Coordinates of C-alpha atoms in Angstrom, one line a residue:
Chain A
G1 CA 89.6 127.6 101.2
A2 CA 90.0 124.7 99.7
V3 CA 90.3 122.8 103.2
V4 CA 91.1 118.7 103.4
S5 CA 91.3 117.3 106.4
Q6 CA 92.2 113.7 107.9
H7 CA 91.0 111.4 110.9
P8 CA 93.6 110.0 112.9
S9 CA 96.2 112.1 112.5
R10 CA 98.5 108.6 113.5
V11 CA 97.1 104.7 114.6
I12 CA 98.5 102.0 115.7
C13 CA 97.3 99.1 115.7
K14 CA 97.2 95.5 117.0
S15 CA 98.5 92.8 113.8
G16 CA 94.9 91.2 112.1
T17 CA 92.4 94.3 113.4
S18 CA 91.3 96.9 110.5
V19 CA 91.2 99.9 111.0
K20 CA 89.8 102.3 108.9
I21 CA 91.1 106.4 108.2
E22 CA 88.8 109.4 106.9
C23 CA 89.5 112.1 104.0
R24 CA 87.9 115.6 104.2
S25 CA 86.8 118.2 102.5
L26 CA 85.5 120.9 105.3
D27 CA 84.8 123.7 102.6
F28 CA 84.6 123.4 98.9
Q29 CA 82.7 119.6 97.7
A30 CA 85.4 117.0 96.1
T31 CA 83.6 115.1 93.0
T32 CA 87.0 112.7 93.3
M33 CA 89.9 112.0 95.7
F34 CA 93.0 110.4 96.1
W35 CA 94.9 108.1 98.4
Y36 CA 98.2 107.9 98.5
R37 CA 100.7 105.9 100.0
Q38 CA 104.8 107.9 101.4
F39 CA 107.1 105.4 102.6
P40 CA 110.3 106.9 104.1
K41 CA 112.5 108.5 101.9
Q42 CA 110.0 107.9 99.0
S43 CA 108.0 109.6 96.9
L44 CA 104.4 109.5 97.1
M45 CA 102.8 106.8 95.5
L46 CA 99.5 106.9 94.6
M47 CA 96.9 103.8 94.8
A48 CA 94.1 104.9 94.1
T49 CA 90.8 107.1 92.9
S50 CA 87.8 107.9 94.2
N51 CA 84.6 109.2 92.6
E52 CA 82.2 109.5 94.8
G53 CA 78.9 107.6 93.8
S54 CA 80.8 105.1 92.6
K55 CA 84.2 102.3 93.0
A56 CA 87.4 103.1 93.3
T57 CA 89.0 103.1 90.2
Y58 CA 92.9 100.7 92.0
E59 CA 96.4 101.3 91.1
Q60 CA 98.7 98.2 89.0
G61 CA 100.1 96.6 92.7
V62 CA 97.0 97.5 94.7
E63 CA 95.1 94.6 96.4
K64 CA 91.8 96.4 96.7
D65 CA 90.1 93.8 99.0
K66 CA 92.8 94.8 101.7
F67 CA 92.3 98.5 100.1
L68 CA 88.7 99.2 100.7
I69 CA 87.6 102.6 99.7
N70 CA 84.1 104.4 99.9
H71 CA 83.0 108.1 99.0
A72 CA 80.1 107.8 99.9
S73 CA 79.1 111.8 99.9
L74 CA 81.5 114.8 98.6
T75 CA 82.7 115.8 100.9
L76 CA 84.2 112.2 102.4
S77 CA 86.4 109.6 101.8
T78 CA 87.4 106.2 104.0
L79 CA 90.4 104.2 103.1
T80 CA 90.5 101.5 105.7
V81 CA 93.1 99.3 105.8
T82 CA 91.7 95.5 106.6
S83 CA 93.6 92.5 108.7
A84 CA 97.1 95.3 108.8
H85 CA 99.8 94.0 109.4
P86 CA 103.2 95.7 110.0
E87 CA 104.4 96.0 106.2
D88 CA 101.0 97.9 105.6
S89 CA 103.7 100.4 108.1
S90 CA 103.4 103.9 106.5
F91 CA 101.8 107.1 105.9
Y92 CA 98.7 107.6 104.2
I93 CA 97.5 110.5 102.8
C94 CA 94.8 112.1 101.0
S95 CA 93.7 114.8 98.5
A96 CA 90.1 115.9 97.1
S97 CA 89.7 117.8 93.5
P98 CA 86.4 120.3 93.5
R99 CA 83.5 119.3 92.0
L100 CA 83.9 121.3 88.4
A101 CA 87.7 121.6 88.7
N102 CA 90.1 119.0 86.9
T103 CA 91.6 116.5 88.5
D104 CA 94.9 118.1 88.7
T105 CA 93.7 120.3 91.5
Q106 CA 94.4 118.6 93.7
Y107 CA 94.5 120.1 97.3
F108 CA 96.3 117.4 100.4
G109 CA 95.2 116.4 103.9
P110 CA 97.9 116.3 105.9
G111 CA 98.3 112.6 106.4
T112 CA 97.8 109.4 109.2
R113 CA 100.4 107.6 110.4
L114 CA 100.4 103.9 111.1
T115 CA 102.1 102.0 113.4
V116 CA 101.4 97.6 113.3
L117 CA 102.3 96.0 116.2
Chain B
A1 CA 106.4 103.9 82.4
Q2 CA 106.2 108.0 83.9
S3 CA 108.6 108.6 86.2
V4 CA 110.0 111.9 88.1
S5 CA 112.9 112.2 89.1
Q6 CA 115.0 114.8 91.9
H7 CA 118.2 114.5 92.2
N8 CA 119.2 116.4 95.9
H9 CA 117.9 114.2 98.3
H10 CA 119.0 116.4 100.9
V11 CA 120.1 120.0 100.5
I12 CA 121.9 122.5 102.7
L13 CA 121.6 126.0 102.7
S14 CA 123.1 129.1 104.5
E15 CA 120.2 132.2 104.5
A16 CA 120.3 134.2 100.9
A17 CA 122.5 131.9 99.3
S18 CA 120.6 130.7 96.7
L19 CA 118.7 128.1 95.3
E20 CA 118.1 125.6 92.7
L21 CA 116.7 122.2 93.0
G22 CA 115.8 119.7 90.0
C23 CA 113.2 118.0 88.4
N24 CA 113.4 115.4 85.0
Y25 CA 110.2 113.9 83.8
S26 CA 110.1 111.2 81.5
Y27 CA 107.0 111.5 78.9
G28 CA 107.5 112.7 75.2
G29 CA 104.0 113.8 75.0
T30 CA 102.2 116.5 76.7
V31 CA 102.7 117.2 80.3
N32 CA 101.0 119.7 83.3
L33 CA 104.3 119.7 86.0
F34 CA 103.8 120.2 89.7
W35 CA 105.9 122.3 92.9
Y36 CA 104.5 121.0 95.9
V37 CA 105.9 121.6 99.2
Q38 CA 105.5 120.5 102.8
Y39 CA 106.8 123.2 105.6
P40 CA 107.8 120.1 108.4
G41 CA 104.0 118.9 110.3
Q42 CA 101.7 119.8 107.4
H43 CA 100.8 119.0 104.0
L44 CA 100.7 119.6 100.7
Q45 CA 100.7 122.1 99.2
L46 CA 101.3 123.8 95.8
L47 CA 104.8 126.1 95.3
L48 CA 103.3 127.2 91.5
K49 CA 102.4 125.1 88.9
Y50 CA 103.3 124.8 84.2
F51 CA 100.5 123.9 81.4
S52 CA 101.0 126.0 78.9
G53 CA 102.5 129.8 77.8
D54 CA 105.4 131.3 79.0
P55 CA 108.4 128.6 80.2
L56 CA 109.4 130.7 83.3
V57 CA 106.6 130.0 86.0
K58 CA 106.8 132.2 89.3
G59 CA 104.8 130.4 92.6
I60 CA 104.3 131.9 96.0
K61 CA 106.9 132.9 99.3
G62 CA 109.4 133.9 95.2
F63 CA 109.8 131.0 93.6
E64 CA 110.0 130.5 90.1
A65 CA 111.2 127.8 87.7
E66 CA 111.4 126.3 84.0
F67 CA 110.7 124.4 82.3
I68 CA 112.4 123.3 79.7
K69 CA 111.3 121.3 77.0
S70 CA 113.8 119.8 74.8
K71 CA 115.9 118.2 78.7
F72 CA 112.4 117.1 79.7
S73 CA 113.4 119.7 83.5
F74 CA 110.9 121.5 85.4
N75 CA 114.1 123.3 88.1
L76 CA 112.5 125.1 90.7
R77 CA 115.0 128.5 91.9
K78 CA 115.2 131.2 94.7
P79 CA 117.5 133.4 94.9
S80 CA 117.9 133.9 98.6
V81 CA 116.7 131.4 101.0
Q82 CA 115.2 131.8 103.9
W83 CA 115.1 130.2 106.9
S84 CA 111.3 129.7 106.7
D85 CA 111.6 127.3 103.8
T86 CA 113.1 124.8 105.2
A87 CA 110.7 122.0 104.4
E88 CA 110.6 119.2 102.5
Y89 CA 110.0 119.7 98.2
F90 CA 107.8 117.4 95.5
C91 CA 108.2 117.6 91.4
A92 CA 105.4 116.2 90.2
V93 CA 103.9 115.9 86.7
I94 CA 100.9 115.2 85.4
T95 CA 100.4 113.3 81.8
Y96 CA 97.3 113.4 79.4
N97 CA 97.0 109.9 79.0
T98 CA 97.2 108.9 82.6
D99 CA 95.4 111.8 84.4
K100 CA 97.0 111.1 87.6
L101 CA 100.1 112.9 89.7
I102 CA 103.0 111.5 89.4
F103 CA 105.7 112.9 93.0
G104 CA 109.4 112.8 92.5
T105 CA 111.1 111.0 95.8
G106 CA 111.2 114.7 97.5
T107 CA 114.1 116.7 98.5
R108 CA 114.7 118.0 101.8
L109 CA 116.0 121.4 102.2
Q110 CA 117.7 122.6 105.0
V111 CA 118.5 126.6 105.3
F112 CA 120.6 127.3 108.6
P113 CA 120.8 130.9 109.6

């Protein structure tokens, strides 16, 4: 149980285009989902927290107009990287907290490797 | 700001050797502590966690960690590693004032047969 999927697993796009990454909780409802970014040989950095049906909360330094997050249902959150640039190339990981659980219970997706040419 | 330090960036061991990975955090208040593992090509999985009570926590696959409050540490240990333990290990903290997971930079463990 407690499986989180991400789609796509890898994406290559041209500079200036937008890319959407999906995060799904497959066998549980997730009130809260988190989006992380991981640079090579560095830690996972929390980008934003999204709660179903409300606006995402972005961490300091994360541009909310560039990284659009939508959490329209209890099983799906999407991250859209708008007007992507090479510096946005990274590994994006989502996690989900089951409904009625504390946010310290998080199940992680397998990640999405974004490469912007 | 809160932070988590993992001083061992890359550890190489032979099978059956003992393992200890260091983790220190900077926060003076109450914390919840975690160790996650990421096997090659797989997602992050929880190894063990400490919330309260016995500071020696036992997790899956023979791992354990000890919370030493005076040292702000939560080191991960395993008495005898296996080749299948080859993975990236992340220490993480949630502090009561942020409610967010803060990760260390990770330790890459390679175990050779």
